PDB file of C-alpha atoms in Angstrom:
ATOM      1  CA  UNK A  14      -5.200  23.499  -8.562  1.00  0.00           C
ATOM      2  CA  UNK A  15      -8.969  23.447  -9.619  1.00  0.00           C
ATOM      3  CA  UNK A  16     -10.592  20.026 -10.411  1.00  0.00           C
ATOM      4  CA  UNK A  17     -13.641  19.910 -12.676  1.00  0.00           C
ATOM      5  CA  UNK A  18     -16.771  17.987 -11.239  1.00  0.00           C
ATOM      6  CA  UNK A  19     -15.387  15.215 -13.298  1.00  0.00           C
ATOM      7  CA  UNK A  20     -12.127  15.144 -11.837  1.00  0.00           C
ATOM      8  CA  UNK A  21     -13.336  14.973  -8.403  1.00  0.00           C
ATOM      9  CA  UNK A  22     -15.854  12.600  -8.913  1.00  0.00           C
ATOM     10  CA  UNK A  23     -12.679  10.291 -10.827  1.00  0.00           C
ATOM     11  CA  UNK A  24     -10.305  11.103  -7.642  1.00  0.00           C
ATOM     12  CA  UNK A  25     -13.281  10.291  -4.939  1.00  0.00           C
ATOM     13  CA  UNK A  26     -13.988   6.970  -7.087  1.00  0.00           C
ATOM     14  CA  UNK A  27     -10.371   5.901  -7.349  1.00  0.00           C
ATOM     15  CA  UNK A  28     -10.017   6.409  -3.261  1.00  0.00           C
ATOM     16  CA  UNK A  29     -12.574   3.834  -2.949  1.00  0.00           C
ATOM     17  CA  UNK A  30     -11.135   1.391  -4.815  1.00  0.00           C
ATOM     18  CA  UNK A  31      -8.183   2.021  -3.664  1.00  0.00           C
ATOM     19  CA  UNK A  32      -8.989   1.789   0.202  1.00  0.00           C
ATOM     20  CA  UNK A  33     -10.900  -1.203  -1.128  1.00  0.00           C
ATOM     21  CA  UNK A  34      -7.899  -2.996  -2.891  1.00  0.00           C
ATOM     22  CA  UNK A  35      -5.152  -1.786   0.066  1.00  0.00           C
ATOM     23  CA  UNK A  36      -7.571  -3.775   2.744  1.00  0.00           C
ATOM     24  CA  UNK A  37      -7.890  -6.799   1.121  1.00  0.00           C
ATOM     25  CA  UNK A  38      -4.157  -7.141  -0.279  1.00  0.00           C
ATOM     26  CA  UNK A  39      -2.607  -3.674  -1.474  1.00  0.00           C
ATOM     27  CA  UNK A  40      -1.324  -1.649  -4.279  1.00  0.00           C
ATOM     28  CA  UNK A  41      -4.260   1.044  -3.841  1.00  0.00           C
ATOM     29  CA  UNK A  42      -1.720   3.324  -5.420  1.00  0.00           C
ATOM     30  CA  UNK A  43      -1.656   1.941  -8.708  1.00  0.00           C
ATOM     31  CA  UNK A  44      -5.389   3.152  -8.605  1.00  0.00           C
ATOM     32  CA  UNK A  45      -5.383   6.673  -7.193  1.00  0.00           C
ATOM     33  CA  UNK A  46      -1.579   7.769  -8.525  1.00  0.00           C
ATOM     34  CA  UNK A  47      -2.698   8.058 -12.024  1.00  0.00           C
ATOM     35  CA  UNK A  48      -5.704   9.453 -11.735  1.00  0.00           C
ATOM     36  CA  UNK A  49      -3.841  12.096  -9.497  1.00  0.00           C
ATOM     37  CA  UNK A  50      -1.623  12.339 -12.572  1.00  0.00           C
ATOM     38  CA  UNK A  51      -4.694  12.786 -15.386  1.00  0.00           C
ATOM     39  CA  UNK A  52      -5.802  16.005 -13.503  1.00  0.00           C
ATOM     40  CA  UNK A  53      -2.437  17.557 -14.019  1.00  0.00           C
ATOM     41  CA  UNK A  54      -0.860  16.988 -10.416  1.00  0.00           C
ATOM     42  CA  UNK A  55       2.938  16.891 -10.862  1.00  0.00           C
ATOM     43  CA  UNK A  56       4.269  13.684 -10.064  1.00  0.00           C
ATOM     44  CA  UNK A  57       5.611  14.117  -6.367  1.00  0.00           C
ATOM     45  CA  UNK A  58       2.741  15.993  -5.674  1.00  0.00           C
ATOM     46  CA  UNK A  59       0.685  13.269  -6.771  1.00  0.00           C
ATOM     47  CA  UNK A  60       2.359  10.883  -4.592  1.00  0.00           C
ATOM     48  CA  UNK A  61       2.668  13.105  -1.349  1.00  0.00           C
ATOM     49  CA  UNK A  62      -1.163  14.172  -1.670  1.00  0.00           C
ATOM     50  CA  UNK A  63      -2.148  10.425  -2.567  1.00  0.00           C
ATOM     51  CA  UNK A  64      -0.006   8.945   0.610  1.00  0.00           C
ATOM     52  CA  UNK A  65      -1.996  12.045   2.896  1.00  0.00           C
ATOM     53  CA  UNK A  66      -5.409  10.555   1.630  1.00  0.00           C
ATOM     54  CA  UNK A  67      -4.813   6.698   2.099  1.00  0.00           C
ATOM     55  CA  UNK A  68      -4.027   7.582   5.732  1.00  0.00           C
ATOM     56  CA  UNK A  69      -7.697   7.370   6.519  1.00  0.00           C
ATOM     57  CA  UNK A  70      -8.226   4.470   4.694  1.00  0.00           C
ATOM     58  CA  UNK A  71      -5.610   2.333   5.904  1.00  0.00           C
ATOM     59  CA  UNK A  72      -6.733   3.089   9.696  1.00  0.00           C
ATOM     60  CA  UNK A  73     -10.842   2.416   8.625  1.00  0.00           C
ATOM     61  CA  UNK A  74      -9.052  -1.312   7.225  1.00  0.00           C
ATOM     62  CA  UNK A  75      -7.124  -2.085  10.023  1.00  0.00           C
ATOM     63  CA  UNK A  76     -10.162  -1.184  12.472  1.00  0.00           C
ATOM     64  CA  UNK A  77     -12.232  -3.319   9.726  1.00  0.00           C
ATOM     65  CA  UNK A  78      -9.402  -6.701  10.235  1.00  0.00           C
ATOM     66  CA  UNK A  79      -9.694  -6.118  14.484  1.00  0.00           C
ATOM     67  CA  UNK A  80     -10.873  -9.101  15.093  1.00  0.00           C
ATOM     68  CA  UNK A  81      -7.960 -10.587  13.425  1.00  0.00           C
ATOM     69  CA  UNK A  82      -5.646  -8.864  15.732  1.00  0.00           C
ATOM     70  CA  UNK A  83      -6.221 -10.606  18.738  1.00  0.00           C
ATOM     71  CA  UNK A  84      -2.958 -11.813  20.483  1.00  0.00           C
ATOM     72  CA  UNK A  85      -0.496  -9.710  18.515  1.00  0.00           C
ATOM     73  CA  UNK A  86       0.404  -7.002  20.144  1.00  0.00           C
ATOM     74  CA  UNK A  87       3.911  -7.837  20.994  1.00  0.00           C
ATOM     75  CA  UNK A  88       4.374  -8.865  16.995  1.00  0.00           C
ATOM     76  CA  UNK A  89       2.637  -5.239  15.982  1.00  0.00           C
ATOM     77  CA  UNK A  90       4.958  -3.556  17.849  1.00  0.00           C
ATOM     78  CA  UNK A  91       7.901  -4.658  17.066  1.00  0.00           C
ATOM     79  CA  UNK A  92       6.985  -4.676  13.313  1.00  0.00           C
ATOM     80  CA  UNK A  93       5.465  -1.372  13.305  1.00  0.00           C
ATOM     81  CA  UNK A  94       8.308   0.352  15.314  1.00  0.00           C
ATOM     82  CA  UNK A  95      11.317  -1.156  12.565  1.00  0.00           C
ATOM     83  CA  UNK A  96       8.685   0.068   9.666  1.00  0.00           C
ATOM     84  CA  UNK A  97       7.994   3.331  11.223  1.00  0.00           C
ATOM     85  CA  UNK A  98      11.561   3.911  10.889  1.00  0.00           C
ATOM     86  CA  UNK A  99      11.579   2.674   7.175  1.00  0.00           C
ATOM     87  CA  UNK A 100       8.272   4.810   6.243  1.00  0.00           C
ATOM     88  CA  UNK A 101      10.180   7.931   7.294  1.00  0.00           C
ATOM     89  CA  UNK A 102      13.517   7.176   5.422  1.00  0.00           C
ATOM     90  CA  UNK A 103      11.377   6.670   2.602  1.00  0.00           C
ATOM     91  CA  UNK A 104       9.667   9.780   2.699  1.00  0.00           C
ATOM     92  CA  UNK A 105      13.181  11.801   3.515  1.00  0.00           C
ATOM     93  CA  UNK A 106      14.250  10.136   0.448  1.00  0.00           C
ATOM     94  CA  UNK A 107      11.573  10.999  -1.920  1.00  0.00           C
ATOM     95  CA  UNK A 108      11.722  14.690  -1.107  1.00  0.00           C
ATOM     96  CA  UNK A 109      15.703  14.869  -1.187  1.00  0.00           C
ATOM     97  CA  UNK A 110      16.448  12.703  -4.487  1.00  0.00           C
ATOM     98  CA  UNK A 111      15.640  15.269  -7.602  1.00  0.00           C
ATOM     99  CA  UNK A 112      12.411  15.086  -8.857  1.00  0.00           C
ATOM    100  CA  UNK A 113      13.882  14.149 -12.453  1.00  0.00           C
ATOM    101  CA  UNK A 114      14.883  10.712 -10.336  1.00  0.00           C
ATOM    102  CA  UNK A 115      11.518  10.620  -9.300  1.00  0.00           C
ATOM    103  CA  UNK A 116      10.174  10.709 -13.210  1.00  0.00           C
ATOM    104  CA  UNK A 117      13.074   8.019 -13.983  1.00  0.00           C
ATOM    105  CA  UNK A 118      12.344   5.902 -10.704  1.00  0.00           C
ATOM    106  CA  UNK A 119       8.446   5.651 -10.142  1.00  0.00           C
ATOM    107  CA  UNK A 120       8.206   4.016 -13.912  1.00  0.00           C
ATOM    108  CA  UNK A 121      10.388   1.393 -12.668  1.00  0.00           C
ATOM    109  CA  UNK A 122       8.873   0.879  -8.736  1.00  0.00           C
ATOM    110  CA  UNK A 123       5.066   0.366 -10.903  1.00  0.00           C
ATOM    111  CA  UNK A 124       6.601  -2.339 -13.140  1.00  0.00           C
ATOM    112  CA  UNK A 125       7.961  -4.271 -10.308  1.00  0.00           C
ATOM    113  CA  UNK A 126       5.165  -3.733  -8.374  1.00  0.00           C
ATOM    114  CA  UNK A 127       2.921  -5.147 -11.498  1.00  0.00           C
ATOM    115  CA  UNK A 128       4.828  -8.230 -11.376  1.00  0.00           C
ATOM    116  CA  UNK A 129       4.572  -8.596  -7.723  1.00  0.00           C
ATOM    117  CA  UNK A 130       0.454  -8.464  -7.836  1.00  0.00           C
ATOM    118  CA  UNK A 131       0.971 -10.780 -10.886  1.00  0.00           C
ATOM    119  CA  UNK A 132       2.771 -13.321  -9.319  1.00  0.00           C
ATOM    120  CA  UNK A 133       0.453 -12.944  -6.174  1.00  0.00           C
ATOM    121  CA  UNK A 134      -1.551 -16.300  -5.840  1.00  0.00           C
ATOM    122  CA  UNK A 135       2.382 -18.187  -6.551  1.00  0.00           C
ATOM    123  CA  UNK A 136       3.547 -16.227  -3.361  1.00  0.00           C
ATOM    124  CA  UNK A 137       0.225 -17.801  -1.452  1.00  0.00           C
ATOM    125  CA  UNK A 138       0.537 -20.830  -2.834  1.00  0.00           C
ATOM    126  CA  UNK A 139       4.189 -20.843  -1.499  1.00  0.00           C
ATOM    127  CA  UNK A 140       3.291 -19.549   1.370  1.00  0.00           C
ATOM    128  CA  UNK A 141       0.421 -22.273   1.873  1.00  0.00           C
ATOM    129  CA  UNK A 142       2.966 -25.388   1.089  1.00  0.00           C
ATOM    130  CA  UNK A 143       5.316 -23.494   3.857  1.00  0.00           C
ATOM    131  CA  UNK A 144       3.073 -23.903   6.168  1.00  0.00           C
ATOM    132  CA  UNK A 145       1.574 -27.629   5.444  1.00  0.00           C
ATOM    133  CA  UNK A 146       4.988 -28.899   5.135  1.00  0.00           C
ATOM    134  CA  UNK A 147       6.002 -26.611   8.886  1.00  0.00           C
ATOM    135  CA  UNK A 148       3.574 -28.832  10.242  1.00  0.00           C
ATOM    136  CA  UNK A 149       3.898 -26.165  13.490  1.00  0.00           C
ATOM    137  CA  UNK A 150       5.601 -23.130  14.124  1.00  0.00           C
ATOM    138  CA  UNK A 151       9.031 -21.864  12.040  1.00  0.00           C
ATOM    139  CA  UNK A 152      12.356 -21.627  13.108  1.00  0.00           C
ATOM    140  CA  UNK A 153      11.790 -18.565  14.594  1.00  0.00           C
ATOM    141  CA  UNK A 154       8.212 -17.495  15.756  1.00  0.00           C
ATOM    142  CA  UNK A 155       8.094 -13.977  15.046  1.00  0.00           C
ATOM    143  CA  UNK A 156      10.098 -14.131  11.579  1.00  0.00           C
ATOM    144  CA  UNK A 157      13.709 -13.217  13.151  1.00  0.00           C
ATOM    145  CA  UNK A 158      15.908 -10.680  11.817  1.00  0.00           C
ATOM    146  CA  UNK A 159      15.272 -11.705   8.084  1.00  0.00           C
ATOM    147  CA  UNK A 160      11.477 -10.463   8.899  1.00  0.00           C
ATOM    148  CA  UNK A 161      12.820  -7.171  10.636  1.00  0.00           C
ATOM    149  CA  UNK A 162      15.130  -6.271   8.000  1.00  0.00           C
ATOM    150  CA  UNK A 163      12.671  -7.444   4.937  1.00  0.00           C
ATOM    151  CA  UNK A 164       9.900  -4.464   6.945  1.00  0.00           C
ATOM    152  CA  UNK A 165      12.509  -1.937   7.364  1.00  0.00           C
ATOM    153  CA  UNK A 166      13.033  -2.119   3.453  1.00  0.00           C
ATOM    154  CA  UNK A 167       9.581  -2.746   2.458  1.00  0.00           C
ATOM    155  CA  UNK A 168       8.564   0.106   4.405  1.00  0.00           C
ATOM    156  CA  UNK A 169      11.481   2.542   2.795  1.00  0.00           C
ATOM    157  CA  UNK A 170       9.717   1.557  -0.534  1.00  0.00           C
ATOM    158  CA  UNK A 171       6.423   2.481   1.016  1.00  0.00           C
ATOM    159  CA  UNK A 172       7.406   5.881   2.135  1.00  0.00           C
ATOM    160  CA  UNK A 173       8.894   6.513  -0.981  1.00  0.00           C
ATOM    161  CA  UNK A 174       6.021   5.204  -3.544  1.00  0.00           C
ATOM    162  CA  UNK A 175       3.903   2.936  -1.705  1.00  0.00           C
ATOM    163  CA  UNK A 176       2.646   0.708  -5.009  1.00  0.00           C
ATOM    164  CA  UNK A 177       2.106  -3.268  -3.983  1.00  0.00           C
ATOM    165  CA  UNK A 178       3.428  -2.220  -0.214  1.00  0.00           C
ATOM    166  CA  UNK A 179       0.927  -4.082   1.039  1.00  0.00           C
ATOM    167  CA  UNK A 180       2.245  -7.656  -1.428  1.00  0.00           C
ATOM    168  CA  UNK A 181       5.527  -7.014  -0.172  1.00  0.00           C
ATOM    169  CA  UNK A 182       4.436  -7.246   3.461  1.00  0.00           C
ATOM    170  CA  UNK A 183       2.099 -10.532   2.736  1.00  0.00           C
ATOM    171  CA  UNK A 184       4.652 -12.139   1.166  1.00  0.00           C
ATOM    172  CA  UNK A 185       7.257 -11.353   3.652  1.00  0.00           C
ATOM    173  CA  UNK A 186       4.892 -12.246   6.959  1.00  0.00           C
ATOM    174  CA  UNK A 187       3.116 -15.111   5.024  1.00  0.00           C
ATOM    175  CA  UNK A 188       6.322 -16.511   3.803  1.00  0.00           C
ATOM    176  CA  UNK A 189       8.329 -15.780   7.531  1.00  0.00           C
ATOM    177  CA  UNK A 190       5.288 -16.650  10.127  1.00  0.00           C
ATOM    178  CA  UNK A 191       3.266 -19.555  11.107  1.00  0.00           C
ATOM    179  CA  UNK A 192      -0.297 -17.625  11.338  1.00  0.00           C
ATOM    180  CA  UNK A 193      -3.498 -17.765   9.398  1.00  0.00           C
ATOM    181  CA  UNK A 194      -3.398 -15.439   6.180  1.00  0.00           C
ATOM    182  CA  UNK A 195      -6.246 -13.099   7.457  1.00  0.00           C
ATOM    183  CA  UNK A 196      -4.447 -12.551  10.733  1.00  0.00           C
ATOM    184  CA  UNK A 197      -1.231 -11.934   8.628  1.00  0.00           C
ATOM    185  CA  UNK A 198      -3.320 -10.158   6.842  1.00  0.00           C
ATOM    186  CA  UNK A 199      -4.723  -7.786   9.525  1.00  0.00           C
ATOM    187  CA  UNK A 200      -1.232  -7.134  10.876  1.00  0.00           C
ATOM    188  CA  UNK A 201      -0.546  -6.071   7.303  1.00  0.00           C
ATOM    189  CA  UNK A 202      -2.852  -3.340   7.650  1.00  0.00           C
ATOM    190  CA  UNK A 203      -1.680  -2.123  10.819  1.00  0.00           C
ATOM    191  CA  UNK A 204       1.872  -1.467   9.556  1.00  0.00           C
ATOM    192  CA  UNK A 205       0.652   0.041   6.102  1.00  0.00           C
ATOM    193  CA  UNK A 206      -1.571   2.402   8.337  1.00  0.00           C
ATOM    194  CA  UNK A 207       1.524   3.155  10.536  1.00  0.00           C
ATOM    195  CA  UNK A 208       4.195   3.834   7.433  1.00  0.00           C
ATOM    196  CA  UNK A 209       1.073   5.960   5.819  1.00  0.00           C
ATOM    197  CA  UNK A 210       1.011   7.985   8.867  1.00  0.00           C
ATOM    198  CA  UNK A 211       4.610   9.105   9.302  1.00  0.00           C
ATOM    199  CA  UNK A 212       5.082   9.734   5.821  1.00  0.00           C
ATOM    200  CA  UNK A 213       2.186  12.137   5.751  1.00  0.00           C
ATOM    201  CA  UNK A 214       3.113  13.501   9.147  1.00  0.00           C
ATOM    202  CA  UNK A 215       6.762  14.499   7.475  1.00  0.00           C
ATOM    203  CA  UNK A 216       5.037  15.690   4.261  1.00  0.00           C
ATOM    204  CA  UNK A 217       2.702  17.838   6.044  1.00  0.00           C
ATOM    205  CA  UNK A 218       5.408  19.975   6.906  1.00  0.00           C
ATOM    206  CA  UNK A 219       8.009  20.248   4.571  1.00  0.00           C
ATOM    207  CA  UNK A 220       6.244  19.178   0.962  1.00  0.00           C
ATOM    208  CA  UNK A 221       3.657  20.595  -1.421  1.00  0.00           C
ATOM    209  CA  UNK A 222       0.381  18.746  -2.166  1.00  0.00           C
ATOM    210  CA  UNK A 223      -3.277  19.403  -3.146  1.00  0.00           C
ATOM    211  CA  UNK A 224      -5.817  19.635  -0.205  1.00  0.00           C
ATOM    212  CA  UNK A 225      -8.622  18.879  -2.438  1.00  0.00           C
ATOM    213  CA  UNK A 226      -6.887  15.859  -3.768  1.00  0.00           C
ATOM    214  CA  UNK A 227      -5.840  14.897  -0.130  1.00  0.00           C
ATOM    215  CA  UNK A 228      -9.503  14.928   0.991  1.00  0.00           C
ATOM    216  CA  UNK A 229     -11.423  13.375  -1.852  1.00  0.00           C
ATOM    217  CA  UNK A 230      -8.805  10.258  -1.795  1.00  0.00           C
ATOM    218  CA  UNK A 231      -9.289  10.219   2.227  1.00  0.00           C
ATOM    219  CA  UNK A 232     -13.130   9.903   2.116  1.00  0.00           C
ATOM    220  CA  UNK A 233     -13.305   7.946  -0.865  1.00  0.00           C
ATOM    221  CA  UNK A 234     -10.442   5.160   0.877  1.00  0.00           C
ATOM    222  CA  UNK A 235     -12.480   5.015   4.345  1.00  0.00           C
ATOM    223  CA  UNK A 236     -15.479   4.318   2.755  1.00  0.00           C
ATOM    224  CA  UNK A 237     -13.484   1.548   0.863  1.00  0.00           C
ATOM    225  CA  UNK A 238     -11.449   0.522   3.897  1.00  0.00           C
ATOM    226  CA  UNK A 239     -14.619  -0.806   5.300  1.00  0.00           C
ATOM    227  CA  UNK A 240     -15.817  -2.280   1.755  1.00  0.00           C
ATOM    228  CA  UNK A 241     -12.438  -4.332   2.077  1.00  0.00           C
ATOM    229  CA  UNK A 242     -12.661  -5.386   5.628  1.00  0.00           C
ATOM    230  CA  UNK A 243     -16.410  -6.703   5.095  1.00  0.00           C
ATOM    231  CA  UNK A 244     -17.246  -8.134   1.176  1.00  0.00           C
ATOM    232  CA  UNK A 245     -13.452  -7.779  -0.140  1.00  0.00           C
ATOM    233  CA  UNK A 246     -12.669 -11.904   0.386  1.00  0.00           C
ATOM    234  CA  UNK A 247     -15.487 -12.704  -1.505  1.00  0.00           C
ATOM    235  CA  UNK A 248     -14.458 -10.585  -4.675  1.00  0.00           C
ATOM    236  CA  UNK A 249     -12.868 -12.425  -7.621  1.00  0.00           C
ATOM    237  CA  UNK A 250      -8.750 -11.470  -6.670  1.00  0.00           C
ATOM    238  CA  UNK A 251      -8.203 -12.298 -10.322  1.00  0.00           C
ATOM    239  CA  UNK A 252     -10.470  -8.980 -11.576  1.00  0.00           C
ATOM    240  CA  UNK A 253      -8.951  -7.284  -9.189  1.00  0.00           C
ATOM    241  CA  UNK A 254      -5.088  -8.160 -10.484  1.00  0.00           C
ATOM    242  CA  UNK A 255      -6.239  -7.434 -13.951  1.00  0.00           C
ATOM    243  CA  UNK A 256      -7.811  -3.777 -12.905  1.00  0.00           C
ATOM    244  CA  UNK A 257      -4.405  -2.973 -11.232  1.00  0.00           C
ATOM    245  CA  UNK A 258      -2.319  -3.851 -13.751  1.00  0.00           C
ATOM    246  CA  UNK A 259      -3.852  -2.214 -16.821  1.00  0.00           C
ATOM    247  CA  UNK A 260      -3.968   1.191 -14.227  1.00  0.00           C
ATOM    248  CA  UNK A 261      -0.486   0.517 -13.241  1.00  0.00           C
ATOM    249  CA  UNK A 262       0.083   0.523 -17.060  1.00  0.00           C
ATOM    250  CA  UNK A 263      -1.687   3.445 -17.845  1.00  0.00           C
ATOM    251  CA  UNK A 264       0.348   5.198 -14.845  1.00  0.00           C
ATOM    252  CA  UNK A 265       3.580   3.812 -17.077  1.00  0.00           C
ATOM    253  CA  UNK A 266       2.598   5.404 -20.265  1.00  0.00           C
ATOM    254  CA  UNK A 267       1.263   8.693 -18.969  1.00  0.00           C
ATOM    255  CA  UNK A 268       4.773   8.882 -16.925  1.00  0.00           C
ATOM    256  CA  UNK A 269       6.871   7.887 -19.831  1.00  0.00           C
ATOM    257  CA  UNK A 270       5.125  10.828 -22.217  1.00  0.00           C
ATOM    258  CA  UNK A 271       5.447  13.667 -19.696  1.00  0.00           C
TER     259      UNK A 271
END
């Protein structure tokens, strides 16, 4: 479909923010999903053209966070290879349920994932006393098979919707691994770019979505990708909660009166 000057200009600005809000902690898509859905994008369409254009942002925030990767490579790859496999069920899912489930479901996945960026800075603070009262490393280094099975289910989510993906994972890695926040942080944005990216791979092929859409969100989230990764720890994460969840509520009302 045809987007006004307006609309493309509302699409390229929500990209930003999204790739902006995805690097520093997630839920991008409560940004860029209902904007998709004010131009008159169908719901699944909206999603599968808005998880095609945070591809390129998630990759410009992990490349931003590279410094933070340093000696976890082992940890990536196991992590990434049990999401991959989570992303894609996800995505298989979200084309195969009915799209009326879709309607009924997403209202649901954005309220949840409101509460999750709402209860945020209790899952750090958690995650903080964890690791003061650890005193050293866990009972199990790398998180264990509660971490593995926590990604593979996080990363379903993600293929199917994607909203607060990124929370999930930070609570799950922060909560499960003795490592600094902005290194849990950075591995974060590896596996979100990695779910992203077989998701859109399998959409490219079998579902519809709007090119335009695709590439406004995917220069628009680069250019915030690298926002993130440079000035986004010194933004208030309070403003940021409250502008993601009155857009994750407007996404609720516009879905609910369709």
């Amino acid at each position: 479909m045809a987007l006004s000057i307006w609309e493309a200009l509302a699409v390229f600005a929500a990209g930003i923010g999204a790739g902006t809000i995805n690097t520093i902690v997630g839920s991008g898509t409560l940004i860029t999903f209902p904007v998709l859905l004010a131009t008159g994008l169908p719901p699944v369409t909206a999603n599968v053209s808005n998880t095609l254009g945070l591809v390129p942002g998630s990759v410009s925030g992990a490349i931003g966070y590279r410094k933070e990767l340093k000696g976890q490579g082992a940890r990536i790859l196991r992590l990434g290879a049990v999401s991959l496999v989570g992303g894609l069920a996800g995505a298989v899912l979200l084309l195969n349920l009915p799209s009326d489930s879709f309607d009924t479901i997403v209202p649901v996945l954005i309220a949840l994932a409101l509460v999750l960026v709402v209860l945020q800075p209790r899952i750090a603070a958690s995650v903080r006393r964890r690791q003061e009262a650890a005193g050293g490393d866990g009972p199990h280094p790398d998180g264990g098979p509660v971490l593995l099975t926590g990604m593979l289910l996080s990363s379903a989510y993600g293929g199917y919707f994607g909203a607060a993906q990124g929370v999930l994972y930070l609570g799950l890695m922060g909560s499960l691994l003795r490592e600094d926040m902005q290194r849990v942080n950075a591995v974060k944005n590896i596996v979100a770019a990695l779910v992203n990216g077989i998701a859109a791979v399998f959409f490219l092929f079998v579902a519809s979505f709007d090119w335009t859409a695709v590439l406004l969100i995917a220069v628009g989230s680069t250019l915030g990708g690298q926002i993130g990764a440079k000035v986004g720890r010194r933004l208030p994460p309070t403003a940021l909660r409250a502008l993601i969840v009155v857009v994750g509520l407007v996404a609720i009302v516009q879905l609910l009166l369709r």
